[in-house]
Structures are given as structure tokens and as C-alpha cells.
């Protein structure tokens, strides 16, 4: 029993990482129907921002905290540049956007390789994140490392901040209007192009924050984006577009499923099982867990 | 015979001459084996032209089917090398307890292995397609799912090192249905087999493109709902194209094994799967010649340029890819179309503005 609980906690911490990397994606995909394959490289930019800050500041704690806003700005700026130069031109061709942004991700990977070198780099974890807390003692103790707890907190904070922004601010109201009905929003006087740009900034910025979090659990390298982007997309596919709630549920569900299957088999088998579960789930709900209801046929 | 029918026929004959007469005469054995490898990619690209160019299904996971075909062939070659009752060399190394896993056993039979090369990928594609298209999962959702499948397959192979060779894959083949692969003459034979396969695949796909089915496929791509309202089942139409393209990828994978001498997870994961699409996209997604030539050109450039200038090549490839997709979605094959259209627009006098209906209207 405690083993199951332990694996569930592992699953929740996997889910927190998934949620962080998928949150921005869900936002941009939901609003613009645009799949941004360079999202993984935006995450990478956040991770490298943390690395650079730590090189200059040396103190791991302050540099990590400073990296959060810095990475948000760096990745967000990259996002705006991408939106202005390429994605804006391709709104009517979503599949081509997917391919173009994949080309961009290739460029960014090579750029990272040229600047920071091909081998992975490491950041040091600040002292206050190195310990573990014990949830249950006994024969199979259930522990949670501080770093994982930090990521969980960060994920929850990001969701809360985003929800509040969407619910309470004028910007959030405009974003929701565009998600629900683009033409009508435009007809009501909302500058949809400007809203798109802002959404893209926020979505990409969240990728940067996710990158900061990832430095705590793994190495930083030019190809780190490729490995996580698919998981992030699966969260979005299962969660459904246009609503944060779906992404949250999907991230934790996939995380826990992954952890539970992983415990009884292997990591690779767990990945395959999760994927089969996703295809089966889409039989039941092709639009994902929650979605904005429209009357369109698509 | 009209010009529109003569032109592709001439192109086809030209390709046949180039592949069967010119290339073997001009190229060294080494270059020819490289060309054989590119031709395998071209076969995959033709399948992508069918599924994506004509059917609108952006399949980012052709590596899955390429891998299934490749591993089916490689398993048979390994077992044939080991002789009756023998174990493939890598299994002795990792130790499976001297037992051949049950799912390896049927691949001893050459007939089974050859059938599996096509049947395995096509069955899997039909199953996936049935589940996915029937529920109207499409567009980006389908692209991501197909990519995830390829990634999961590669992971699965890596995880089962004792029975699949893991990251190293299956390699070091001695014979190919009784012919020693070390013999350059037999290498040439493999090249000819691949060239013939490419020509056959091109012929079949051209027939498909110009059949009523091909028209229906394009209609589904352009307006799925309208086709549904006309009484067709778009899911079945897409399913057929996806299955055939999977079969082509499987065939290419199987031929890749004797030509290159290895199949491994690194050749079928996410990145190679997208590489397949890049060639087709740059050449021209909806054009047979464009997709095939694009795949060959990109693969050639990859081997020649990436060795000398790895960084510059990545920038160039990514830049070209972005530029083509963003500004020339039909690929380089559509350049001719763009140019001729511009010319005719410039020379031909503008049509009279008054339409017959307007003229015939009562004054």
C-alpha cells in the first residue's frame, strides 16, 4: 500500500513537471490553434538562462530565484520574435506552422550547441533544495525531495497565476473572448493580433519558467527540448484545448499512470502503455478532457 | 497521346534509364551503395507524398513503419546467418539463456519475413488509422500522435536490449537470402532491387493519384465535411492512403537493411521520422517526382555537407526548410508551376470583363 502511495507521489511530481512544460503550450495552442514545436527549445532557453546566471552570480539560491523572471523574459521575447516573423503569416495553415517551428527548433538547437557546446552542462542545486522530507516512515518510506516539492509549488503557482490572469484581468477577458470566437471578438473591437502576441509572450515565457525548473531534475543540453516536447504535446492532446483545467487533470493523470506502470514494468514499457492509454482515451473523448464548446463541425 | 500524359511517361523512362544504366556505370561501388540508401528514403517520401501531400495527413512517425519493415528483415537475416537452431550473435552476448524468444521464431522462414515486411506495418497502420480517423482525430493531433508512436517504438527497442539489440540495433549481416553481402557484385544486386522497388512504388502511386480514389483523397484533404455530406466515409479514404504509405515505409526499411547493413532505434525515432518529411516537403509534398527527388537530394546533402560543415549544414537545412514551408508550400516542384503561370498571365490578353450571364440579362 505504501508503495502505491509512494509511486503516486512520484507520479504527482512527474505530473508537476509535465504541467509546467505543457501549460504555455496549452495556452498558445488553445488560442491560436498553433502547434509550436520550438516550445521545447524555449524551455531550453530558460534552462540555459539559469546556467548563465549561476555562472555570473555563483550563489545558487539567488541565481535560481532571479532566473525565474529572467527566463520568462528571455523565452517570452523569443516567442514574440517567432510570432512576429513566421507564425503570424501562417495562421491559416496550422500543419505548416508545426513544420516551420520544427525548423526553428533545429536552428535554436544548433545555436545552443555553438554557444554553450554540445555536451550537457549542470547547475548546482541551492542548499535549501537538497534535502528530502519523509511523508510516511516504516518499511517502505515515502519521501519527496525538496527540489520536486519546489517544482510542484512552482507548477501550482503558475496555474493559479494564469487562472487569475484569465479570469480577472481585462487581458484575460480578451484572451478568453478570442479563444471562444475569434471573428466575433474582432467584431467587438478586440485587437486580436495584439492579443495573440501577448498570449504568445506569456505562453513562451511559461516555457522559460519550466526550463528553470528542469535544471533541478536533469542536465541542460541542446537536445533537451526534443525529449520533453512530445510529453508536453500529449498532455495538451489529452487535456483538450482552450481550458486550463483539462491540462491540469491530464498532466497529473499521465504522471501518475506513468509512475504506476513504471513501478511494475520498465520506463520504456510505461511510455508505451501511457501512449496506448491515450489512444484508447481519444476513442472515448476525441476532443480531450475539457474543451470550449463550439457549434463548428471540426 | 496528349502532352500531359506523355510528359510523366518520359520522365518515368528517364528515371529508369538513370537508375539502371547511368548510375551503375558512372558511380563507384561506394557511391552506388550510398545512392541505394537515398533511394530507400525516396520510397518513404513517396508514401509521405500520398498520405500528406494528397491526403493531408501529416505523418511525423513514418520511422515506426520503416523500423517495423527494417527489423522484420534484419531479424530474418540474423537468423539465417546463425543457421538452423542457431542464435543471433548479440543474443549470446547479452544472454537470453540460450533461448530464442517466441516472437523471433517465425522469422526463420524467409516467406514469413518477406510477408511481415509489408503486413506488419500495414496492419498496424490500419489499426491506428481505424481508431484515430474514425473518431475524427486529425490535423495537429494526428501529427503529434504519430510522432509519439515512433518515439515510443524507438524507446521500446532500446529498453529490450536482450532481444532487440537495444541502442546498437541489429547489424553485421553476412548474407542476403543466400548471397554474401561482402561481395560487391551482390551489393550491386541489392541496389538494383531497390531501384526496381522505387520504380514500382512510383508507378503504383501515380496510378493511385490519377484514379477516382486519388480524386476522392484530395477532396477529403480539402474539405472532409463536404465529402462526408456527399455520402462517402472520409475515415476509410484516409485509412487506405495511410496504410499504403505505411507499407511503402516498411518496404523501404526492409531494403535499407541489406543496403546499409544496420537498423537501429537511432534510425527510426523522432528525428529521422521528421527527416523523411523534410525531403518530401522541400521537393514538393504533392508531387511524386518532387518528393522522391527532394528526399534523395536532402539525404545526399546531409551525408556530403554535414561531414565537412556540420554546424553550417544544420543552419542551411533548417533555413531552407523554413523558407520552403513558409513561402513555397508546394515545394521546389511547384516553382515551375509558379513560373509558367506568371508567364501566361503576362502574355495572354485579359479575358473580357463582361460575363455571358451579364450580357444576356434583360436590359
Tab-separated table of N, CA and C in Angstrom, chain A residues 57-169:
chain	number	residue	atom	x	y	z
A	57	UNK	N	26.643	34.791	-11.007
A	57	UNK	CA	26.316	35.164	-9.630
A	57	UNK	C	26.918	34.220	-8.606
A	58	UNK	N	27.263	33.018	-9.053
A	58	UNK	CA	27.832	31.942	-8.224
A	58	UNK	C	26.900	31.442	-7.115
A	59	UNK	N	26.108	32.310	-6.476
A	59	UNK	CA	25.228	31.786	-5.430
A	59	UNK	C	24.018	31.118	-6.073
A	60	UNK	N	23.887	29.803	-5.811
A	60	UNK	CA	22.869	29.017	-6.500
A	60	UNK	C	21.462	29.478	-6.150
A	61	UNK	N	21.249	29.853	-4.873
A	61	UNK	CA	19.907	30.219	-4.433
A	61	UNK	C	19.382	31.458	-5.117
A	62	UNK	N	20.145	32.581	-5.015
A	62	UNK	CA	19.658	33.820	-5.624
A	62	UNK	C	19.563	33.682	-7.135
A	63	UNK	N	20.536	32.984	-7.737
A	63	UNK	CA	20.501	32.897	-9.193
A	63	UNK	C	19.273	32.112	-9.644
A	64	UNK	N	18.873	31.101	-8.863
A	64	UNK	CA	17.685	30.334	-9.242
A	64	UNK	C	16.443	31.216	-9.188
A	65	UNK	N	16.337	31.999	-8.094
A	65	UNK	CA	15.155	32.845	-7.960
A	65	UNK	C	15.150	33.955	-9.001
A	66	UNK	N	16.350	34.506	-9.282
A	66	UNK	CA	16.440	35.547	-10.308
A	66	UNK	C	16.152	34.977	-11.687
A	67	UNK	N	16.497	33.686	-11.855
A	67	UNK	CA	16.335	33.069	-13.170
A	67	UNK	C	14.866	32.975	-13.557
A	68	UNK	N	13.975	32.868	-12.562
A	68	UNK	CA	12.558	32.710	-12.901
A	68	UNK	C	12.038	33.873	-13.761
A	69	UNK	N	12.167	35.135	-13.278
A	69	UNK	CA	11.707	36.221	-14.161
A	69	UNK	C	12.582	36.375	-15.405
A	70	UNK	N	13.897	36.156	-15.242
A	70	UNK	CA	14.791	36.335	-16.396
A	70	UNK	C	14.433	35.351	-17.504
A	71	UNK	N	14.211	34.081	-17.122
A	71	UNK	CA	13.894	33.065	-18.127
A	71	UNK	C	12.554	33.368	-18.778
A	72	UNK	N	11.610	33.873	-17.960
A	72	UNK	CA	10.309	34.253	-18.512
A	72	UNK	C	10.492	35.302	-19.605
A	73	UNK	N	11.354	36.287	-19.313
A	73	UNK	CA	11.569	37.364	-20.286
A	73	UNK	C	12.287	36.851	-21.530
A	74	UNK	N	13.334	36.030	-21.321
A	74	UNK	CA	14.120	35.545	-22.465
A	74	UNK	C	13.241	34.698	-23.393
A	75	UNK	N	12.571	33.704	-22.802
A	75	UNK	CA	11.757	32.818	-23.627
A	75	UNK	C	10.585	33.573	-24.240
A	76	UNK	N	10.003	34.485	-23.456
A	76	UNK	CA	8.894	35.261	-23.982
A	76	UNK	C	9.305	36.104	-25.173
A	77	UNK	N	10.496	36.699	-25.093
A	77	UNK	CA	10.985	37.503	-26.203
A	77	UNK	C	11.197	36.637	-27.443
A	78	UNK	N	11.794	35.464	-27.229
A	78	UNK	CA	11.966	34.539	-28.353
A	78	UNK	C	10.608	34.243	-28.981
A	79	UNK	N	9.610	34.037	-28.117
A	79	UNK	CA	8.280	33.712	-28.600
A	79	UNK	C	7.703	34.829	-29.446
A	80	UNK	N	7.873	36.068	-28.976
A	80	UNK	CA	7.326	37.199	-29.739
A	80	UNK	C	8.016	37.324	-31.084
A	81	UNK	N	9.332	37.140	-31.083
A	81	UNK	CA	10.065	37.228	-32.347
A	81	UNK	C	9.539	36.173	-33.321
A	82	UNK	N	9.346	34.958	-32.815
A	82	UNK	CA	8.851	33.879	-33.671
A	82	UNK	C	7.454	34.197	-34.187
A	83	UNK	N	6.612	34.728	-33.305
A	83	UNK	CA	5.241	35.028	-33.707
A	83	UNK	C	5.227	36.113	-34.775
A	84	UNK	N	6.026	37.165	-34.550
A	84	UNK	CA	6.055	38.280	-35.495
A	84	UNK	C	6.582	37.866	-36.858
A	85	UNK	N	7.677	37.072	-36.845
A	85	UNK	CA	8.340	36.807	-38.114
A	85	UNK	C	7.660	35.694	-38.908
A	86	UNK	N	7.258	34.619	-38.235
A	86	UNK	CA	6.792	33.457	-39.003
A	86	UNK	C	5.342	33.075	-38.743
A	87	UNK	N	5.023	32.842	-37.466
A	87	UNK	CA	3.735	32.216	-37.176
A	87	UNK	C	2.573	33.077	-37.655
A	88	UNK	N	2.732	34.409	-37.526
A	88	UNK	CA	1.670	35.325	-37.934
A	88	UNK	C	1.257	35.100	-39.390
A	89	UNK	N	2.251	34.761	-40.217
A	89	UNK	CA	1.953	34.582	-41.633
A	89	UNK	C	1.235	33.274	-41.924
A	90	UNK	N	1.238	32.364	-40.956
A	90	UNK	CA	0.803	31.003	-41.256
A	90	UNK	C	-0.448	30.592	-40.493
A	91	UNK	N	-1.189	31.575	-39.959
A	91	UNK	CA	-2.316	31.197	-39.115
A	91	UNK	C	-3.325	30.302	-39.823
A	92	UNK	N	-3.420	30.443	-41.146
A	92	UNK	CA	-4.420	29.632	-41.835
A	92	UNK	C	-3.905	28.238	-42.164
A	93	UNK	N	-2.612	27.976	-41.892
A	93	UNK	CA	-2.043	26.665	-42.239
A	93	UNK	C	-1.386	26.047	-41.013
A	94	UNK	N	-2.200	25.515	-40.099
A	94	UNK	CA	-1.655	25.035	-38.823
A	94	UNK	C	-0.597	23.941	-38.965
A	95	UNK	N	-0.770	23.032	-39.915
A	95	UNK	CA	0.214	21.949	-40.045
A	95	UNK	C	1.553	22.485	-40.525
A	96	UNK	N	1.489	23.488	-41.394
A	96	UNK	CA	2.736	24.080	-41.860
A	96	UNK	C	3.427	24.826	-40.731
A	97	UNK	N	2.634	25.416	-39.844
A	97	UNK	CA	3.227	26.081	-38.680
A	97	UNK	C	4.020	25.082	-37.859
A	98	UNK	N	3.423	23.900	-37.698
A	98	UNK	CA	4.095	22.849	-36.939
A	98	UNK	C	5.477	22.557	-37.539
A	99	UNK	N	5.507	22.419	-38.864
A	99	UNK	CA	6.778	22.084	-39.518
A	99	UNK	C	7.759	23.250	-39.456
A	100	UNK	N	7.256	24.465	-39.696
A	100	UNK	CA	8.144	25.628	-39.674
A	100	UNK	C	8.774	25.779	-38.291
A	101	UNK	N	7.951	25.636	-37.253
A	101	UNK	CA	8.503	25.809	-35.914
A	101	UNK	C	9.466	24.671	-35.581
A	102	UNK	N	9.272	23.519	-36.221
A	102	UNK	CA	10.261	22.462	-36.014
A	102	UNK	C	11.601	22.877	-36.618
A	103	UNK	N	11.537	23.531	-37.799
A	103	UNK	CA	12.762	24.058	-38.391
A	103	UNK	C	13.421	25.057	-37.459
A	104	UNK	N	12.599	25.908	-36.845
A	104	UNK	CA	13.132	26.888	-35.900
A	104	UNK	C	13.802	26.179	-34.727
A	105	UNK	N	13.176	25.082	-34.282
A	105	UNK	CA	13.766	24.380	-33.142
A	105	UNK	C	15.125	23.792	-33.520
A	106	UNK	N	15.263	23.347	-34.773
A	106	UNK	CA	16.575	22.875	-35.240
A	106	UNK	C	17.603	23.994	-35.161
A	107	UNK	N	17.198	25.187	-35.633
A	107	UNK	CA	18.091	26.349	-35.611
A	107	UNK	C	18.533	26.662	-34.182
A	108	UNK	N	17.550	26.706	-33.276
A	108	UNK	CA	17.864	27.079	-31.893
A	108	UNK	C	18.776	26.042	-31.244
A	109	UNK	N	18.534	24.764	-31.568
A	109	UNK	CA	19.402	23.714	-31.012
A	109	UNK	C	20.845	23.910	-31.447
A	110	UNK	N	21.010	24.198	-32.750
A	110	UNK	CA	22.358	24.379	-33.264
A	110	UNK	C	22.990	25.627	-32.652
A	111	UNK	N	22.175	26.648	-32.457
A	111	UNK	CA	22.656	27.884	-31.839
A	111	UNK	C	23.178	27.586	-30.432
A	112	UNK	N	22.405	26.797	-29.679
A	112	UNK	CA	22.821	26.440	-28.323
A	112	UNK	C	24.118	25.647	-28.356
A	113	UNK	N	24.230	24.775	-29.365
A	113	UNK	CA	25.433	23.964	-29.489
A	113	UNK	C	26.642	24.860	-29.765
A	114	UNK	N	26.434	25.889	-30.603
A	114	UNK	CA	27.545	26.777	-30.940
A	114	UNK	C	27.933	27.655	-29.755
A	115	UNK	N	26.942	28.069	-28.971
A	115	UNK	CA	27.252	28.992	-27.873
A	115	UNK	C	27.790	28.239	-26.655
A	116	UNK	N	27.062	27.169	-26.266
A	116	UNK	CA	27.393	26.521	-24.997
A	116	UNK	C	28.127	25.194	-25.184
A	117	UNK	N	28.296	24.748	-26.426
A	117	UNK	CA	28.953	23.465	-26.651
A	117	UNK	C	27.957	22.329	-26.623
A	118	UNK	N	28.313	21.224	-27.298
A	118	UNK	CA	27.381	20.103	-27.420
A	118	UNK	C	27.160	19.344	-26.110
A	119	UNK	N	28.180	19.197	-25.249
A	119	UNK	CA	27.949	18.394	-24.043
A	119	UNK	C	26.960	19.070	-23.095
A	120	UNK	N	26.286	18.251	-22.296
A	120	UNK	CA	25.358	18.788	-21.314
A	120	UNK	C	26.108	19.568	-20.250
A	121	UNK	N	25.435	20.557	-19.676
A	121	UNK	CA	26.010	21.273	-18.533
A	121	UNK	C	25.113	21.044	-17.328
A	122	UNK	N	25.655	21.325	-16.164
A	122	UNK	CA	24.902	21.133	-14.923
A	122	UNK	C	24.846	22.448	-14.166
A	123	UNK	N	23.766	22.649	-13.438
A	123	UNK	CA	23.767	23.743	-12.479
A	123	UNK	C	23.781	23.103	-11.098
A	124	UNK	N	24.312	23.843	-10.118
A	124	UNK	CA	24.284	23.271	-8.774
A	124	UNK	C	22.983	23.672	-8.097
A	125	UNK	N	22.450	22.736	-7.322
A	125	UNK	CA	21.182	22.975	-6.640
A	125	UNK	C	21.463	23.754	-5.367
A	126	UNK	N	20.682	24.806	-5.098
A	126	UNK	CA	20.899	25.541	-3.854
A	126	UNK	C	20.674	24.655	-2.637
A	127	UNK	N	21.341	24.998	-1.530
A	127	UNK	CA	21.317	24.176	-0.327
A	127	UNK	C	19.917	23.885	0.191
A	128	UNK	N	19.042	24.894	0.117
A	128	UNK	CA	17.714	24.706	0.689
A	128	UNK	C	16.828	23.829	-0.172
A	129	UNK	N	17.380	23.309	-1.273
A	129	UNK	CA	16.564	22.409	-2.094
A	129	UNK	C	17.146	21.004	-2.142
A	130	UNK	N	18.203	20.745	-1.357
A	130	UNK	CA	18.852	19.447	-1.492
A	130	UNK	C	18.246	18.369	-0.602
A	131	UNK	N	17.532	18.749	0.453
A	131	UNK	CA	17.034	17.741	1.388
A	131	UNK	C	15.824	16.985	0.864
A	132	UNK	N	15.328	16.088	1.695
A	132	UNK	CA	14.102	15.367	1.381
A	132	UNK	C	13.190	15.447	2.592
A	133	UNK	N	11.909	15.397	2.375
A	133	UNK	CA	11.010	15.260	3.505
A	133	UNK	C	10.409	13.859	3.465
A	134	UNK	N	10.191	13.298	4.645
A	134	UNK	CA	9.609	11.965	4.727
A	134	UNK	C	8.123	12.091	5.022
A	135	UNK	N	7.321	11.515	4.147
A	135	UNK	CA	5.876	11.614	4.341
A	135	UNK	C	5.373	10.478	5.215
A	136	UNK	N	5.836	9.251	4.920
A	136	UNK	CA	5.484	8.105	5.744
A	136	UNK	C	6.779	7.380	6.069
A	137	UNK	N	6.938	6.993	7.314
A	137	UNK	CA	8.130	6.231	7.661
A	137	UNK	C	7.872	4.761	7.396
A	138	UNK	N	8.574	3.908	8.145
A	138	UNK	CA	8.287	2.488	8.065
A	138	UNK	C	9.160	1.765	7.059
A	139	UNK	N	8.659	0.601	6.630
A	139	UNK	CA	9.466	-0.302	5.817
A	139	UNK	C	9.773	0.295	4.440
A	140	UNK	N	8.737	0.835	3.788
A	140	UNK	CA	8.939	1.500	2.504
A	140	UNK	C	8.683	2.979	2.697
A	141	UNK	N	9.681	3.735	3.127
A	141	UNK	CA	9.425	5.135	3.424
A	141	UNK	C	9.083	5.911	2.154
A	142	UNK	N	8.120	6.781	2.262
A	142	UNK	CA	7.738	7.628	1.143
A	142	UNK	C	8.386	8.982	1.347
A	143	UNK	N	9.326	9.324	0.471
A	143	UNK	CA	9.990	10.610	0.628
A	143	UNK	C	9.794	11.445	-0.629
A	144	UNK	N	9.965	12.729	-0.450
A	144	UNK	CA	9.810	13.660	-1.558
A	144	UNK	C	10.960	14.652	-1.443
A	145	UNK	N	11.730	14.788	-2.517
A	145	UNK	CA	12.865	15.699	-2.406
A	145	UNK	C	12.375	17.140	-2.459
A	146	UNK	N	13.136	18.019	-1.835
A	146	UNK	CA	12.755	19.428	-1.811
A	146	UNK	C	12.658	20.007	-3.209
A	147	UNK	N	13.545	19.528	-4.098
A	147	UNK	CA	13.530	20.044	-5.462
A	147	UNK	C	12.191	19.731	-6.123
A	148	UNK	N	11.729	18.469	-5.944
A	148	UNK	CA	10.440	18.076	-6.528
A	148	UNK	C	9.305	18.896	-5.928
A	149	UNK	N	9.417	19.142	-4.615
A	149	UNK	CA	8.393	19.923	-3.933
A	149	UNK	C	8.375	21.347	-4.484
A	150	UNK	N	9.572	21.865	-4.766
A	150	UNK	CA	9.693	23.213	-5.323
A	150	UNK	C	9.006	23.279	-6.687
A	151	UNK	N	9.242	22.220	-7.500
A	151	UNK	CA	8.631	22.193	-8.836
A	151	UNK	C	7.115	22.137	-8.727
A	152	UNK	N	6.649	21.315	-7.773
A	152	UNK	CA	5.201	21.206	-7.570
A	152	UNK	C	4.617	22.566	-7.192
A	153	UNK	N	5.311	23.253	-6.262
A	153	UNK	CA	4.849	24.577	-5.856
A	153	UNK	C	4.834	25.529	-7.041
A	154	UNK	N	5.902	25.463	-7.826
A	154	UNK	CA	6.020	26.347	-8.980
A	154	UNK	C	4.882	26.089	-9.960
A	155	UNK	N	4.583	24.796	-10.198
A	155	UNK	CA	3.517	24.449	-11.137
A	155	UNK	C	2.182	24.976	-10.643
A	156	UNK	N	1.922	24.759	-9.341
A	156	UNK	CA	0.657	25.233	-8.778
A	156	UNK	C	0.587	26.752	-8.874
A	157	UNK	N	1.706	27.419	-8.535
A	157	UNK	CA	1.729	28.882	-8.593
A	157	UNK	C	1.461	29.365	-10.012
A	158	UNK	N	2.065	28.686	-10.996
A	158	UNK	CA	1.880	29.103	-12.388
A	158	UNK	C	0.423	28.954	-12.796
A	159	UNK	N	-0.189	27.823	-12.397
A	159	UNK	CA	-1.593	27.611	-12.752
A	159	UNK	C	-2.473	28.675	-12.106
A	160	UNK	N	-2.214	28.944	-10.810
A	160	UNK	CA	-3.033	29.931	-10.111
A	160	UNK	C	-2.870	31.303	-10.759
A	161	UNK	N	-1.622	31.685	-11.025
A	161	UNK	CA	-1.382	32.998	-11.618
A	161	UNK	C	-2.070	33.109	-12.970
A	162	UNK	N	-1.972	32.047	-13.758
A	162	UNK	CA	-2.564	32.082	-15.092
A	162	UNK	C	-4.086	32.133	-15.010
A	163	UNK	N	-4.634	31.333	-14.088
A	163	UNK	CA	-6.091	31.328	-13.938
A	163	UNK	C	-6.592	32.703	-13.530
A	164	UNK	N	-5.898	33.309	-12.550
A	164	UNK	CA	-6.322	34.632	-12.095
A	164	UNK	C	-6.230	35.631	-13.236
A	165	UNK	N	-5.139	35.548	-14.003
A	165	UNK	CA	-4.989	36.472	-15.124
A	165	UNK	C	-6.145	36.306	-16.105
A	166	UNK	N	-6.465	35.050	-16.412
A	166	UNK	CA	-7.514	34.809	-17.408
A	166	UNK	C	-8.884	35.216	-16.888
A	167	UNK	N	-9.111	35.020	-15.576
A	167	UNK	CA	-10.443	35.276	-15.036
A	167	UNK	C	-10.678	36.741	-14.721
A	168	UNK	N	-9.651	37.413	-14.161
A	168	UNK	CA	-9.903	38.698	-13.524
A	168	UNK	C	-9.413	39.910	-14.300
A	169	UNK	N	-8.435	39.747	-15.166
A	169	UNK	CA	-7.891	40.943	-15.800
A	169	UNK	C	-8.589	41.211	-17.131
